[in-house]
């Protein structure tokens, strides 16, 4: 009945509705031809009644069956041009309470008599009412994030720390087009299932530095963490490090993130501002020049340094680099060329540290703020989804005295800053919510599997609202805006083509976990501290008191 129209990804779609649509079309044409040639007697009325009955049965089946199959929902919404929109329009016919979310046609309204109850809204904690149809009332004490038990810090290590963040570098293409990173991984600890928690720089980088989920950050009007947020840079400065930030002014001056940095160098902006021209060569030159000044005793700070460099070039728009010609004129080919260009200068930074005798005294960390998409799932660039091309990023950690090893257990960016501090023997702030993986880095002994949560939410730049969780080989995505689920077994289906939510035995357990996280996610967004759009049903804040006008005393 609601058949796919203009398929974009044929291999993901159940074709039975398409065959049903063909049958309907042939039957309808035949009926029109038949009625045009015969007088409207009893036989005509019986045929028309039978057709109406079949139509009604098909309508009822569609209304019920869509809610039973997340696979069908995904096929309609992601892989068709019109069918998803048609189903939502039809769903309004069954919206009993007028809240815009029906019970049928996969609307998922768990109480279609109360307009304050529907999926995706704020759930008031502890009132005994499940306002957003997650299956339970929000209990603040049952937060799936945080509660990490910390061991006392170990022996203090007088190492340097260099953090390299790459903009918009997805893990799979880094394997193919960044040979210097592969060389670095061969002598370091590599996490092969590392995740950025969000899909935009101004959410994912603060989450990395503050070890806090993006929806729980307190951000200022300029999408900058407020002074009350504790960042890794500040912790290291307080521990006696010289701290320096080298980045593109478009990203880090306008949006802050310089808290704790003694030096904030934005000279790379003369070379690259939103893709004007490449800046990786200049960024590496600036970092190495700063290293030389530190070694010469020309900079303030202690005997160790923390340098953070953000390589922006892979970000869209994808410009041409003469020294790294693209295979063709497509965006993806240009992006791959930019990966090779950026990789070369990250490799030059590594070699520069080795040439200066610092490699054996330096913790060197490389990761990316998010990935990028080239119609892998029907989208371009980044900011909207939680698929692997958007969330899985490189994460390589070189530690003095630790050889090569590969860690396959999933890790989120929340765990990076605690791991760095633990490796250095520095106390981890109480505000950091991620666990340390330092023991795993040192020994190779696998840490217990824990969920890695993912999220995108609507703000002034992006409209999508999704949360996700990676646990072991499974990843569950909950599309809050559309109220349906996608479950992928990444070991068997790394490209996320086959939504196994309807049939996988672990789906109910992951659903319960992710919906509990979604409850807390919406609660924190409703506090209004992130700068994101508030979820519907969020409590109103009292208006600021107006000052009385009068003469100044």
C-alpha positions as CSV (number, residue, x, y, z in Angstrom):
1,X,0.0,0.0,0.0
2,X,2.7,2.5,1.0
3,X,5.1,1.3,-1.6
4,X,8.7,2.7,-2.1
5,X,8.9,5.5,-4.7
6,X,12.2,6.3,-6.5
7,X,14.5,4.0,-4.7
8,X,17.9,5.3,-3.7
9,X,19.4,2.2,-2.2
10,X,17.7,-0.8,-3.6
11,X,19.7,-3.4,-1.6
12,X,18.2,-2.0,1.7
13,X,14.6,-2.2,0.7
14,X,12.0,-4.9,1.1
15,X,10.5,-5.1,-2.4
16,X,7.3,-6.8,-1.3
17,X,5.5,-3.4,-1.0
18,X,6.7,-2.5,-4.5
19,X,5.2,-5.7,-5.9
20,X,2.0,-5.0,-4.0
21,X,2.0,-1.5,-5.5
22,X,2.3,-3.0,-9.0
23,X,-0.6,-5.3,-8.3
24,X,-2.7,-2.4,-7.1
25,X,-1.9,-0.4,-10.1
26,X,-2.8,-3.1,-12.5
27,X,-6.0,-3.9,-10.6
28,X,-7.0,-0.2,-10.6
29,X,-6.4,0.2,-14.3
30,X,-8.3,-3.0,-15.0
31,X,-11.2,-1.8,-12.8
32,X,-11.4,1.6,-14.5
33,X,-11.4,-0.1,-18.0
34,X,-14.0,-2.6,-16.8
35,X,-16.4,0.0,-15.3
36,X,-16.2,2.1,-18.4
37,X,-17.5,-0.6,-20.5
38,X,-20.3,-2.0,-18.3
39,X,-23.5,-0.4,-17.0
40,X,-23.6,0.3,-13.3
41,X,-25.7,-2.5,-12.0
42,X,-25.6,-4.9,-9.1
43,X,-22.4,-6.5,-10.4
44,X,-20.7,-3.1,-10.6
45,X,-21.7,-2.3,-7.0
46,X,-20.5,-5.6,-5.7
47,X,-17.1,-5.1,-7.5
48,X,-16.8,-1.6,-6.2
49,X,-17.6,-2.8,-2.7
50,X,-15.0,-5.6,-2.9
51,X,-12.4,-3.1,-4.1
52,X,-13.3,-0.8,-1.2
53,X,-13.0,-3.6,1.3
54,X,-9.6,-4.6,-0.1
55,X,-8.5,-0.9,0.0
56,X,-9.6,-0.6,3.6
57,X,-7.8,-3.8,4.6
58,X,-4.7,-2.6,2.9
59,X,-5.0,0.7,4.7
60,X,-5.5,-1.0,8.1
61,X,-2.6,-3.4,7.4
62,X,-0.2,-0.5,6.6
63,X,-1.3,1.4,9.7
64,X,-0.6,-1.5,12.0
65,X,2.4,-3.1,10.2
66,X,4.5,0.0,10.0
67,X,4.6,0.2,13.8
68,X,5.6,-3.5,14.0
69,X,8.7,-3.2,11.7
70,X,11.5,-0.8,12.1
71,X,13.0,-2.2,8.9
72,X,9.9,-1.1,6.9
73,X,10.0,2.3,8.6
74,X,13.7,2.8,7.6
75,X,13.0,1.7,4.0
76,X,10.1,4.2,3.7
77,X,11.9,7.1,5.3
78,X,15.5,6.7,4.0
79,X,15.1,4.8,0.8
80,X,12.1,6.4,-0.9
81,X,11.2,9.8,-2.2
82,X,7.6,10.1,-1.1
83,X,6.4,7.0,0.8
84,X,7.7,8.2,4.1
85,X,6.0,11.5,3.7
86,X,2.7,9.8,2.6
87,X,2.7,7.6,5.7
88,X,3.2,10.5,8.0
89,X,0.3,12.4,6.3
90,X,-1.9,9.3,6.7
91,X,-0.9,9.0,10.3
92,X,-2.6,12.3,11.1
93,X,-5.9,10.7,10.4
94,X,-5.4,8.6,13.5
95,X,-4.1,11.4,15.8
96,X,-6.7,11.3,18.5
97,X,-5.3,14.0,20.8
98,X,-4.1,16.4,18.1
99,X,-0.5,16.5,19.4
100,X,0.9,15.8,15.9
101,X,1.9,12.2,16.8
102,X,-0.5,9.4,16.1
103,X,-0.6,5.9,17.6
104,X,-0.8,4.2,14.2
105,X,1.5,4.5,11.2
106,X,4.5,4.2,13.5
107,X,3.7,7.4,15.3
108,X,4.3,5.7,18.6
109,X,2.1,7.9,20.8
110,X,1.6,5.7,23.9
111,X,-1.4,7.8,25.1
112,X,-3.3,9.2,22.2
113,X,-5.8,10.8,24.5
114,X,-3.3,13.2,26.2
115,X,-1.5,15.8,24.0
116,X,1.2,16.2,26.6
117,X,2.4,12.6,26.2
118,X,4.2,11.7,23.0
119,X,7.7,10.5,21.9
120,X,10.6,13.0,22.0
121,X,9.3,15.4,24.7
122,X,10.8,16.3,28.1
123,X,10.0,13.8,30.8
124,X,9.6,15.4,34.2
125,X,11.7,13.3,36.7
126,X,10.1,11.4,39.5
127,X,6.4,12.3,38.8
128,X,5.4,8.8,37.9
129,X,4.4,9.7,34.4
130,X,6.2,8.5,31.2
131,X,5.7,11.7,29.2
132,X,7.9,10.7,26.2
133,X,6.9,7.0,25.8
134,X,10.3,5.5,26.6
135,X,8.6,2.9,28.8
136,X,9.5,4.4,32.2
137,X,9.5,7.7,34.1
138,X,12.8,9.5,34.3
139,X,14.8,8.6,37.4
140,X,17.8,11.0,37.8
141,X,19.7,8.5,39.9
142,X,19.7,6.0,37.1
143,X,22.0,8.0,34.8
144,X,23.9,5.7,32.4
145,X,26.7,8.4,32.2
146,X,29.1,9.0,35.0
147,X,29.6,7.3,38.4
148,X,33.2,6.2,37.4
149,X,35.3,5.0,40.3
150,X,38.7,6.6,40.2
151,X,41.9,5.1,41.6
152,X,44.5,7.5,43.2
153,X,46.9,8.9,40.6
154,X,50.0,6.8,40.0
155,X,53.6,8.0,39.8
156,X,54.0,11.4,38.1
157,X,55.5,11.2,34.7
158,X,57.4,14.3,33.4
159,X,56.3,13.7,29.8
160,X,55.2,16.2,27.2
161,X,51.8,15.9,25.6
162,X,51.0,16.7,22.0
163,X,47.3,16.4,21.0
164,X,46.5,16.5,17.2
165,X,42.8,16.8,16.2
166,X,41.9,16.4,12.6
167,X,38.8,18.0,11.2
168,X,36.2,15.8,9.5
169,X,38.4,12.7,9.1
170,X,36.5,9.4,9.0
171,X,38.3,6.3,10.1
172,X,37.7,4.1,7.1
173,X,39.2,6.6,4.5
174,X,42.0,7.4,6.9
175,X,43.2,3.8,6.5
176,X,43.3,4.2,2.7
177,X,44.7,7.7,2.3
178,X,46.8,8.6,5.4
179,X,50.0,6.4,5.3
180,X,51.8,8.5,7.9
181,X,49.1,7.7,10.4
182,X,49.5,4.1,9.5
183,X,53.2,4.3,10.2
184,X,52.4,6.0,13.5
185,X,49.9,3.3,14.4
186,X,52.5,0.7,13.8
187,X,54.6,2.0,16.7
188,X,51.8,3.1,19.0
189,X,48.5,2.0,20.6
190,X,45.6,2.2,18.1
191,X,42.0,2.1,19.1
192,X,40.2,0.7,16.0
193,X,36.7,1.5,17.3
194,X,36.9,5.1,18.5
195,X,34.0,7.4,18.4
196,X,33.3,11.1,18.4
197,X,30.2,11.8,20.5
198,X,28.7,14.4,18.1
199,X,28.9,15.4,14.5
200,X,30.0,19.1,14.7
201,X,33.2,20.5,15.9
202,X,31.7,22.9,18.4
203,X,30.1,20.0,20.2
204,X,32.6,17.2,19.8
205,X,35.8,19.0,20.7
206,X,34.5,20.4,24.0
207,X,33.2,16.9,24.8
208,X,36.7,15.6,24.2
209,X,38.4,18.2,26.3
210,X,35.8,18.3,29.1
211,X,35.1,14.6,29.2
212,X,31.4,15.4,29.1
213,X,28.6,14.6,26.6
214,X,27.7,17.5,24.4
215,X,24.1,17.7,25.7
216,X,25.5,18.2,29.2
217,X,28.0,21.0,28.4
218,X,27.3,24.6,29.5
219,X,27.9,26.7,26.4
220,X,27.9,30.4,25.9
221,X,26.2,32.4,23.2
222,X,29.1,31.9,20.9
223,X,29.0,28.1,21.2
224,X,31.9,28.3,23.6
225,X,32.3,26.3,26.8
226,X,31.8,28.8,29.7
227,X,34.5,29.4,32.2
228,X,33.0,26.9,34.6
229,X,33.6,24.0,32.3
230,X,37.0,22.3,33.2
231,X,39.0,21.5,30.1
232,X,42.1,19.2,29.7
233,X,44.2,22.3,28.9
234,X,43.4,23.9,32.2
235,X,44.2,20.8,34.2
236,X,47.6,20.5,32.6
237,X,48.4,24.1,33.1
238,X,47.5,23.8,36.7
239,X,49.8,20.8,36.9
240,X,52.8,22.9,35.7
241,X,52.7,22.4,31.9
242,X,53.3,25.1,29.4
243,X,50.2,25.1,27.3
244,X,49.7,26.1,23.7
245,X,46.9,26.0,21.1
246,X,47.5,26.2,17.3
247,X,44.4,26.3,15.2
248,X,42.2,28.1,12.6
249,X,40.7,31.3,13.9
250,X,37.3,30.5,12.3
251,X,36.9,27.5,14.6
252,X,38.7,28.3,17.8
253,X,38.8,32.1,18.2
254,X,35.1,32.6,17.5
255,X,34.1,29.5,19.4
256,X,36.6,29.8,22.2
257,X,38.2,26.6,23.5
258,X,41.3,28.5,24.4
259,X,40.7,28.1,28.1
260,X,43.9,27.2,29.9
261,X,46.1,28.0,26.9
262,X,49.1,30.2,27.6
263,X,49.6,30.7,23.9
264,X,46.8,30.7,21.3
265,X,48.2,30.9,17.8
266,X,45.8,31.5,15.0
267,X,48.3,32.3,12.3
268,X,47.1,29.4,10.2
269,X,44.0,31.4,9.5
270,X,46.0,33.5,7.0
271,X,46.2,30.3,5.0
272,X,42.9,28.6,5.5
273,X,39.6,30.1,6.5
274,X,36.8,27.7,5.6
275,X,38.7,26.2,2.7
276,X,40.4,29.2,1.1
277,X,43.7,27.4,0.8
278,X,45.7,24.7,2.6
279,X,47.1,25.4,6.0
280,X,48.5,22.1,7.3
281,X,52.1,22.9,6.2
282,X,52.0,26.2,8.1
283,X,50.4,24.6,11.1
284,X,53.2,22.0,11.4
285,X,55.8,24.7,10.9
286,X,54.3,26.8,13.7
287,X,54.1,23.8,16.1
288,X,57.7,22.9,15.5
289,X,58.9,26.5,15.9
290,X,57.1,26.6,19.2
291,X,58.7,23.4,20.3
292,X,62.1,25.0,19.5
293,X,61.3,28.0,21.6
294,X,60.2,25.8,24.5
295,X,63.4,23.8,24.3
296,X,65.4,27.0,24.2
297,X,63.7,28.2,27.5
298,X,62.0,31.1,25.8
299,X,58.4,30.2,27.0
300,X,56.7,30.4,30.3
301,X,55.7,27.2,32.1
302,X,57.2,24.2,33.7
303,X,59.5,21.5,32.4
304,X,56.8,19.9,30.3
305,X,54.6,21.2,27.5
306,X,51.1,20.5,26.2
307,X,50.6,21.5,22.6
308,X,47.3,21.1,20.8
309,X,47.1,21.5,17.0
310,X,43.9,21.3,15.0
311,X,44.3,20.5,11.3
312,X,41.4,21.9,9.5
313,X,42.0,21.2,5.8
314,X,39.8,18.1,5.3
315,X,36.8,20.2,6.2
316,X,34.4,21.1,3.4
317,X,34.5,22.9,0.9
318,X,37.1,20.5,-0.6
319,X,39.6,22.6,-2.4
320,X,42.4,21.4,-4.7
321,X,46.0,21.0,-3.4
322,X,48.6,21.2,-6.2
323,X,51.0,18.9,-4.5
324,X,48.3,16.2,-3.9
325,X,46.2,16.1,-7.1
326,X,42.8,14.5,-6.8
327,X,41.8,11.4,-8.8
328,X,38.9,13.3,-10.4
329,X,36.9,16.5,-9.8
330,X,34.4,14.9,-7.4
331,X,34.1,16.1,-3.8
332,X,35.1,12.7,-2.5
333,X,38.3,12.6,-4.6
334,X,39.2,16.1,-3.4
335,X,38.6,15.1,0.2
336,X,40.8,12.1,-0.2
337,X,43.6,14.3,-1.6
338,X,43.2,16.6,1.4
339,X,43.6,13.6,3.7
340,X,46.9,12.7,2.0
341,X,48.1,16.3,2.2
342,X,47.2,16.7,5.9
343,X,48.7,13.3,6.6
344,X,52.0,14.3,5.2
345,X,52.3,17.3,7.5
346,X,51.2,15.3,10.6
347,X,54.0,12.9,9.7
348,X,56.3,15.8,9.5
349,X,55.3,16.9,13.0
350,X,56.1,13.3,14.3
351,X,59.4,13.3,12.6
352,X,60.2,16.8,13.9
353,X,59.7,15.6,17.5
354,X,61.9,12.6,16.9
355,X,64.6,14.8,15.3
356,X,64.6,17.0,18.4
357,X,65.0,14.1,20.8
358,X,61.5,14.5,22.3
359,X,59.7,11.3,21.0
360,X,60.8,9.2,24.0
361,X,59.4,12.0,26.4
362,X,56.1,12.7,24.7
363,X,52.6,11.3,24.8
364,X,51.3,11.9,21.2
365,X,47.6,11.6,20.6
366,X,45.8,11.8,17.2
367,X,42.1,11.8,16.7
368,X,39.3,13.6,14.7
369,X,36.3,15.6,15.8
370,X,33.9,13.7,13.5
371,X,33.8,12.1,10.1
372,X,32.2,13.1,6.8
373,X,29.6,11.6,4.5
374,X,29.5,11.3,0.7
375,X,25.9,10.0,0.2
376,X,26.8,6.8,2.1
377,X,23.4,7.0,3.7
378,X,21.9,9.8,1.5
379,X,23.6,12.7,3.2
380,X,26.5,15.1,2.5
381,X,29.3,16.5,4.8
382,X,28.4,16.2,8.5
383,X,26.2,17.2,11.4
384,X,23.1,15.1,10.9
385,X,23.5,11.4,11.5
386,X,25.1,8.7,13.8
387,X,26.3,6.3,11.1
388,X,29.9,5.0,11.1
389,X,31.2,7.4,8.4
390,X,30.1,10.2,10.7
391,X,31.1,8.9,14.2
392,X,34.0,6.5,13.9
393,X,37.3,8.4,13.9
394,X,41.0,7.6,14.2
395,X,42.5,7.4,17.6
396,X,46.2,6.6,18.0
397,X,48.1,7.0,21.3
398,X,51.9,7.0,21.5
399,X,53.2,6.5,25.0
400,X,56.9,6.4,25.9
401,X,58.0,2.8,26.6
402,X,54.8,1.3,25.2
403,X,55.0,-0.6,21.9
404,X,52.5,-1.3,19.2
405,X,49.2,-2.9,20.1
406,X,45.7,-2.7,18.7
407,X,42.6,-2.3,21.0
408,X,39.3,-3.3,19.5
409,X,37.0,-2.5,22.4
410,X,34.9,0.6,21.6
411,X,36.1,3.9,23.1
412,X,34.4,7.3,23.1
413,X,36.1,10.7,23.3
414,X,34.9,11.0,26.9
415,X,37.7,8.6,27.8
416,X,40.6,10.3,26.1
417,X,41.3,13.1,28.5
418,X,41.0,10.9,31.6
419,X,43.4,8.4,29.9
420,X,46.0,11.1,29.2
421,X,45.9,12.4,32.8
422,X,46.1,8.9,34.2
423,X,49.1,8.1,32.0
424,X,50.8,11.2,33.4
425,X,49.9,10.4,37.1
426,X,47.7,13.5,37.4
427,X,44.4,13.4,39.3
428,X,41.4,13.3,37.1
429,X,38.8,16.1,37.8
430,X,35.5,15.1,39.4
431,X,33.7,16.8,36.5
432,X,35.2,14.4,33.9
433,X,32.7,11.6,33.3
434,X,34.7,9.3,31.1
435,X,36.7,6.4,32.4
436,X,40.5,6.0,32.0
437,X,41.8,3.4,29.6
438,X,45.4,3.9,30.7
439,X,45.8,0.3,32.1
440,X,44.7,-1.1,28.8
441,X,47.1,1.2,27.0
442,X,50.0,0.1,29.3
443,X,49.3,-3.6,29.4
444,X,47.1,-4.5,26.5
445,X,44.6,-6.3,28.9
446,X,41.1,-5.6,27.5
447,X,38.9,-3.4,29.6
448,X,35.3,-4.4,30.3
449,X,33.0,-3.4,27.5
450,X,30.9,-0.4,28.3
451,X,28.4,1.5,26.2
452,X,29.6,4.5,24.1
453,X,26.8,7.0,23.6
454,X,26.4,9.2,20.6
455,X,24.1,12.1,19.8
456,X,23.1,14.9,17.5
457,X,20.5,17.5,18.4
458,X,18.8,20.5,16.8
459,X,20.4,23.9,17.2
460,X,20.8,27.0,15.0
461,X,22.8,25.0,12.4
462,X,21.4,21.5,12.4
463,X,17.9,20.0,12.6
464,X,18.4,16.3,13.2
465,X,17.8,14.7,16.6
466,X,19.3,11.3,17.2
467,X,20.9,9.4,20.0
468,X,22.9,6.1,19.6
469,X,24.8,3.6,21.6
470,X,27.7,1.3,20.6
471,X,28.1,-1.8,22.8
472,X,30.4,-4.5,21.6
473,X,29.7,-5.2,17.9
474,X,26.2,-3.7,18.1
475,X,25.1,-0.2,17.4
476,X,21.6,1.1,18.1
477,X,20.3,4.4,16.7
478,X,17.1,6.1,18.0
479,X,15.8,8.8,15.7
480,X,14.0,10.9,18.2
481,X,12.4,13.2,15.6
482,X,10.9,10.2,13.7
483,X,10.5,7.8,16.6
484,X,12.1,4.7,15.2
485,X,15.2,2.5,15.7
486,X,18.1,1.2,13.6
487,X,20.2,-1.7,14.9
488,X,23.3,-2.9,13.1
489,X,25.7,-5.7,13.8
490,X,28.9,-4.0,12.8
491,X,30.9,-7.2,12.7
492,X,28.7,-8.7,10.0
493,X,27.5,-5.4,8.5
494,X,30.1,-2.6,8.8
495,X,28.4,-0.4,6.2
496,X,25.2,-0.4,8.2
497,X,22.9,-1.6,5.4
498,X,20.8,-4.2,7.2
499,X,18.6,-3.0,10.1
500,X,18.3,-6.0,12.3
501,X,16.2,-4.4,15.0
502,X,13.1,-6.5,14.3
503,X,15.0,-9.8,14.7
504,X,18.1,-9.4,16.9
505,X,17.7,-11.0,20.4
506,X,19.7,-8.1,22.0
507,X,17.4,-5.4,20.5
508,X,15.1,-5.1,23.6
509,X,18.1,-4.8,26.0
510,X,19.8,-2.1,23.9
511,X,16.5,-0.3,23.4
512,X,15.9,-0.1,27.2
513,X,19.5,1.2,27.7
514,X,19.3,3.8,24.9
515,X,15.8,5.0,25.9
516,X,17.1,5.5,29.4
517,X,19.9,7.6,28.0
518,X,17.4,9.5,25.8
519,X,15.4,10.4,28.9
520,X,18.5,12.0,30.5
521,X,19.6,13.5,27.2
522,X,16.3,15.4,26.9
523,X,16.4,16.3,30.5
524,X,19.8,18.0,30.1
525,X,18.8,19.8,26.9
526,X,15.7,21.1,28.7
527,X,18.0,22.9,31.2
528,X,18.8,25.3,28.4
529,X,22.5,25.5,29.0
530,X,23.8,24.1,25.7
531,X,22.4,26.6,23.3
532,X,20.5,23.9,21.5
533,X,16.7,24.0,20.9
534,X,14.7,23.0,24.0
535,X,12.7,19.8,23.7
536,X,8.9,20.3,23.7
537,X,7.4,20.2,27.2
538,X,10.5,21.7,28.8
539,X,9.7,23.7,31.9
540,X,9.7,27.4,31.3
541,X,12.4,29.5,32.9
542,X,11.3,32.5,34.9
543,X,11.8,35.8,33.0
544,X,14.8,37.9,34.2
545,X,13.7,40.6,36.6
546,X,13.7,44.1,35.1
547,X,15.7,46.7,36.9
548,X,13.7,49.7,38.0
549,X,14.7,52.9,36.4
550,X,15.6,55.8,38.5
551,X,18.3,58.3,39.4
552,X,21.7,56.8,40.3
553,X,22.8,57.5,43.8
